[in-house]
């Protein structure tokens, strides 16, 4: 991959890159379509990255379907799908990690303390291998997008990071490879994430500014489903991800909820 990317660059071709963990859905494809528009060559990667899963998380169970993924990637004009394996990415003796100081502390970092170190490390490696001019990430993983933007700035990667809007099912559920885990009877509970975010947007539009009041209403709605366990609900500055007490400027509401055994996340802009 690295030498192929070198050839492409020497031939004057620009590269757009979309990293994924596979089990592709319309959310991934939307990012690939953005990448397709923005460069001569479109590269996607499929790699379920072991270093971002803690023991007891779903690394082994994570859904995989390479043949289907390759056909879907081809259908949106991906030129190269990079599919390394674990030993290729993490050879014996591997010991160099990328970790950020502040951005990974809150939100998902609270319950997944090694997650962003794994993400930043694998994305840095993929950037070095693929050498893209631009890379596209989903706003669905809002904290991840902030971490990647920061890392690219801090370590001078010189890659343009583009954020793509969250693609949802018709009923509003944010698309996720992990939705495959949901039992049919858990679906209404899963929908409560989106409903709570919409309800919060409506509260802000109606003049509510107090973050604690908005969060309390969202909590009530989500907790009204017995299978739900709230990990966090936060209203944060879109850049620093620090908690905001008042929605007196654009803010991001982000939440993580365990619906039965499935951990889902979602987020939305408030006050814009
Ligand atoms: P994943 O395969 O879940 O690691 O996601 C790969 C990329 O797709 C990340 O940049 C995600 O933010 C993005 N992504 C995942 N779900 C969605 C979605 N529903 N809409 C837009 N982008 C998404």
Coordinates of C-alpha atoms and ligand atoms in Angstrom, one line a residue:
X1 CA 0.0 0.0 0.0
X2 CA 2.8 2.4 1.0
X3 CA 4.7 1.9 -2.3
X4 CA 1.5 2.0 -4.4
X5 CA 0.6 5.3 -2.7
X6 CA 4.1 6.6 -3.5
X7 CA 3.7 5.7 -7.2
X8 CA 0.4 7.5 -7.3
X9 CA 1.8 10.6 -5.8
X10 CA 4.8 10.7 -8.1
X11 CA 2.4 10.5 -11.0
X12 CA 0.8 13.6 -9.6
X13 CA -2.4 12.0 -8.3
X14 CA -4.2 13.2 -5.2
X15 CA -5.4 10.6 -2.6
X16 CA -8.6 10.7 -0.5
X17 CA -8.8 8.2 2.3
X18 CA -11.7 6.7 4.4
X19 CA -10.6 4.5 7.3
X20 CA -13.3 2.0 8.6
X21 CA -13.6 -1.1 10.6
X22 CA -15.8 -2.7 7.9
X23 CA -19.3 -4.2 8.0
X24 CA -20.1 -1.2 5.8
X25 CA -23.4 0.7 5.8
X26 CA -24.7 3.8 4.1
X27 CA -22.8 6.0 6.7
X28 CA -19.5 4.7 5.5
X29 CA -20.5 5.0 1.8
X30 CA -21.5 8.6 2.3
X31 CA -17.9 9.4 3.4
X32 CA -16.6 7.5 0.5
X33 CA -18.7 9.5 -1.9
X34 CA -17.3 12.7 -0.3
X35 CA -13.8 11.4 -0.8
X36 CA -14.6 10.4 -4.4
X37 CA -15.4 14.0 -5.2
X38 CA -12.3 15.4 -3.6
X39 CA -9.3 13.5 -5.1
X40 CA -8.1 11.5 -8.0
X41 CA -7.7 8.2 -6.1
X42 CA -10.0 7.0 -3.4
X43 CA -8.6 4.6 -0.8
X44 CA -10.6 3.0 2.0
X45 CA -9.3 0.7 4.7
X46 CA -11.0 -2.1 6.5
X47 CA -9.3 -3.0 9.8
X48 CA -10.9 -4.0 13.1
X49 CA -8.2 -2.4 15.3
X50 CA -7.4 -4.5 18.3
X51 CA -5.7 -1.7 20.3
X52 CA -8.9 0.3 20.6
X53 CA -10.8 -2.5 22.3
X54 CA -10.4 -3.2 26.0
X55 CA -10.5 -6.7 27.4
X56 CA -14.2 -7.7 27.7
X57 CA -15.3 -5.4 24.8
X58 CA -16.6 -6.8 21.5
X59 CA -13.3 -7.2 19.4
X60 CA -14.0 -10.9 18.7
X61 CA -17.7 -10.4 18.2
X62 CA -17.4 -7.3 16.0
X63 CA -19.4 -8.0 12.8
X64 CA -17.3 -8.8 9.7
X65 CA -18.2 -9.5 6.0
X66 CA -15.3 -8.8 3.7
X67 CA -16.9 -9.9 0.4
X68 CA -20.0 -7.8 1.0
X69 CA -17.8 -4.8 2.0
X70 CA -15.6 -5.0 -1.1
X71 CA -18.7 -5.1 -3.4
X72 CA -20.1 -2.0 -1.5
X73 CA -16.8 -0.1 -1.7
X74 CA -16.6 -0.9 -5.4
X75 CA -20.2 0.4 -6.0
X76 CA -19.2 3.9 -4.8
X77 CA -16.0 4.0 -6.8
X78 CA -13.3 3.1 -4.2
X79 CA -10.1 2.4 -6.2
X80 CA -8.1 0.6 -3.5
X81 CA -9.3 -1.2 -0.3
X82 CA -6.5 -1.6 2.1
X83 CA -7.1 -4.7 4.4
X84 CA -4.1 -5.3 6.6
X85 CA -4.2 -8.0 9.3
X86 CA -3.3 -7.7 13.0
X87 CA 0.3 -8.9 12.7
X88 CA 1.0 -6.6 9.7
X89 CA -0.2 -3.6 11.7
X90 CA 1.2 -4.6 15.1
X91 CA 4.4 -6.7 14.5
X92 CA 6.0 -8.4 17.5
X93 CA 7.7 -5.8 19.7
X94 CA 5.3 -3.0 18.8
X95 CA 5.5 -0.3 21.4
X96 CA 4.9 3.2 19.9
X97 CA 1.5 4.8 20.6
X98 CA 0.0 8.2 20.0
X99 CA -2.0 9.6 22.9
X100 CA -3.6 13.0 23.4
X101 CA -3.6 14.8 26.7
X102 CA -7.1 16.4 27.1
X103 CA -9.6 15.5 24.4
X104 CA -9.8 11.8 25.3
X105 CA -10.6 12.5 29.0
X106 CA -14.3 13.1 28.9
X107 CA -17.3 11.6 27.1
X108 CA -16.4 8.2 25.7
X109 CA -12.9 8.3 27.3
X110 CA -14.5 8.0 30.8
X111 CA -15.8 4.5 30.2
X112 CA -13.2 3.5 27.4
X113 CA -9.9 4.8 28.8
X114 CA -7.7 3.1 26.2
X115 CA -10.0 3.7 23.2
X116 CA -8.6 7.0 21.8
X117 CA -5.0 5.9 22.2
X118 CA -5.8 2.9 20.0
X119 CA -7.7 5.1 17.5
X120 CA -5.0 7.8 17.3
X121 CA -2.3 5.2 16.9
X122 CA -4.0 3.2 14.2
X123 CA -5.0 6.4 12.3
X124 CA -1.5 7.8 12.5
X125 CA -0.2 4.5 11.1
X126 CA -2.8 4.4 8.3
X127 CA -2.0 8.0 7.4
X128 CA 1.7 7.1 7.1
X129 CA 0.9 4.1 5.0
X130 CA -1.7 5.6 2.7
X131 CA -0.3 9.2 2.5
X132 CA -3.6 10.8 1.8
X133 CA -4.2 14.5 0.9
X134 CA -7.5 14.4 2.5
X135 CA -9.2 12.0 4.9
X136 CA -13.0 11.8 5.7
X137 CA -14.4 10.9 9.1
X138 CA -18.0 10.8 10.3
X139 CA -19.5 13.3 12.7
X140 CA -21.3 10.3 14.2
X141 CA -18.1 9.8 16.2
X142 CA -17.8 13.4 17.2
X143 CA -15.0 13.0 19.9
X144 CA -13.0 10.8 17.5
X145 CA -13.3 13.5 14.8
X146 CA -12.0 16.1 17.3
X147 CA -9.1 13.8 18.3
X148 CA -8.1 13.2 14.7
X149 CA -8.2 16.9 13.8
X150 CA -6.1 17.7 16.9
X151 CA -3.6 15.0 16.2
X152 CA -3.2 16.1 12.6
X153 CA -2.5 19.6 13.7
X154 CA -0.2 18.7 16.6
X155 CA 1.9 16.2 14.6
X156 CA 1.9 18.2 11.3
X157 CA 0.4 15.5 9.2
X158 CA -0.5 18.0 6.6
X159 CA -3.7 16.1 5.7
X160 CA -7.1 17.9 5.3
X161 CA -9.7 16.3 7.6
X162 CA -13.2 16.5 6.4
X163 CA -16.2 15.7 8.6
X164 CA -19.3 14.0 7.1
X165 CA -22.8 14.3 8.5
X166 CA -24.4 11.4 10.4
X167 CA -26.4 9.1 8.2
X168 CA -29.5 7.7 9.9
X169 CA -32.1 5.0 9.3
X170 CA -35.6 6.2 8.2
X171 CA -36.7 6.2 11.9
X172 CA -33.7 8.3 13.0
X173 CA -31.4 5.7 14.5
X174 CA -27.8 6.6 13.6
X175 CA -26.4 3.9 11.3
X176 CA -23.7 1.8 13.0
X177 CA -22.2 -1.6 12.4
X178 CA -23.1 -2.3 16.0
X179 CA -26.9 -1.9 15.3
X180 CA -26.6 -5.5 14.0
X181 CA -26.4 -6.5 17.7
X182 CA -29.8 -5.0 18.6
X183 CA -32.7 -7.4 19.2
X184 CA -35.9 -6.3 17.5
X185 CA -37.6 -5.6 20.8
X186 CA -34.7 -3.2 21.7
X187 CA -35.3 -1.0 18.7
X188 CA -37.7 1.5 20.4
X189 CA -35.1 1.9 23.3
X190 CA -32.3 2.5 20.7
X191 CA -34.5 5.2 19.1
X192 CA -34.7 7.1 22.3
X193 CA -31.1 8.4 21.7
X194 CA -32.2 10.3 18.6
X195 CA -35.5 11.3 20.1
X196 CA -33.8 12.7 23.2
X197 CA -31.4 14.7 21.0
X198 CA -34.3 16.1 18.9
X199 CA -36.3 16.9 22.0
X200 CA -33.2 18.8 23.4
X201 CA -32.9 20.8 20.1
X202 CA -36.6 21.7 20.5
X203 CA -36.0 22.9 24.1
X204 CA -33.2 25.1 23.0
X205 CA -35.3 26.5 20.1
X206 CA -38.0 27.2 22.7
X207 CA -35.6 29.3 24.7
X208 CA -34.1 26.9 27.3
X209 CA -30.4 27.6 27.9
X210 CA -29.6 25.6 31.0
X211 CA -27.6 22.5 30.1
X212 CA -28.6 20.7 33.3
X213 CA -32.3 21.1 32.6
X214 CA -31.8 19.9 29.0
X215 CA -29.7 16.9 30.1
X216 CA -32.2 16.0 32.8
X217 CA -35.1 15.9 30.3
X218 CA -33.0 13.7 28.0
X219 CA -32.1 11.4 30.9
X220 CA -35.8 11.0 31.8
X221 CA -36.7 10.1 28.3
X222 CA -33.9 7.6 27.7
X223 CA -34.2 6.0 31.2
X224 CA -38.0 5.4 30.6
X225 CA -36.9 2.3 28.6
X226 CA -36.0 -0.4 31.1
X227 CA -33.2 -1.9 28.9
X228 CA -31.3 1.4 28.7
X229 CA -28.3 2.2 30.9
X230 CA -27.0 5.7 30.4
X231 CA -23.2 5.9 30.1
X232 CA -23.2 9.7 29.7
X233 CA -25.2 12.7 28.4
X234 CA -23.2 15.9 27.9
X235 CA -23.5 19.3 26.3
X236 CA -20.0 20.3 25.3
X237 CA -18.0 22.9 23.4
X238 CA -17.7 21.6 19.8
X239 CA -14.0 22.1 19.7
X240 CA -12.6 21.5 23.2
X241 CA -15.4 19.1 24.2
X242 CA -15.5 20.8 27.6
X243 CA -18.8 20.8 29.4
X244 CA -21.0 23.9 28.9
X245 CA -23.3 25.1 31.6
X246 CA -25.4 27.3 29.3
X247 CA -26.2 26.9 25.6
X248 CA -25.5 30.5 24.9
X249 CA -23.4 29.7 21.8
X250 CA -23.3 26.7 19.5
X251 CA -22.9 23.5 21.4
X252 CA -22.8 19.8 20.8
X253 CA -25.0 17.4 22.7
X254 CA -23.4 13.9 22.9
X255 CA -24.5 10.7 24.6
X256 CA -23.7 7.1 25.0
X257 CA -26.2 4.5 26.2
X258 CA -26.1 0.8 26.6
X259 CA -29.3 -0.6 25.0
X260 CA -29.3 -4.1 26.5
X261 CA -25.8 -5.3 25.8
X262 CA -25.2 -2.9 22.9
X263 CA -23.4 0.4 23.5
X264 CA -24.7 3.1 21.1
X265 CA -23.5 6.7 20.7
X266 CA -25.1 9.7 19.0
X267 CA -24.7 13.5 19.0
X268 CA -26.3 16.6 17.5
X269 CA -25.6 20.4 17.2
X270 CA -27.6 22.6 19.7
X271 CA -28.2 26.3 19.4
X272 CA -27.6 26.8 15.7
Ligands
LIG1 P1 -16.3 2.6 11.9 O1 -16.2 1.5 10.9 O2 -17.5 2.5 12.8 O3 -15.0 2.7 12.7 O4 -16.5 4.0 11.2 C1 -15.7 4.4 10.2 C2 -16.0 5.8 9.8 O5 -17.4 5.9 9.4 C3 -15.8 6.8 11.0 O6 -15.3 8.0 10.5 C4 -17.2 6.9 11.5 O7 -17.4 8.2 12.1 C5 -18.0 6.9 10.2 N1 -19.4 6.6 10.4 C6 -19.9 5.5 11.2 N2 -21.2 5.6 11.2 C7 -21.6 6.7 10.5 C8 -22.9 7.2 10.2 N3 -24.0 6.7 10.6 N4 -22.9 8.4 9.4 C9 -21.7 8.9 9.0 N5 -20.5 8.4 9.2 C10 -20.4 7.3 10.0

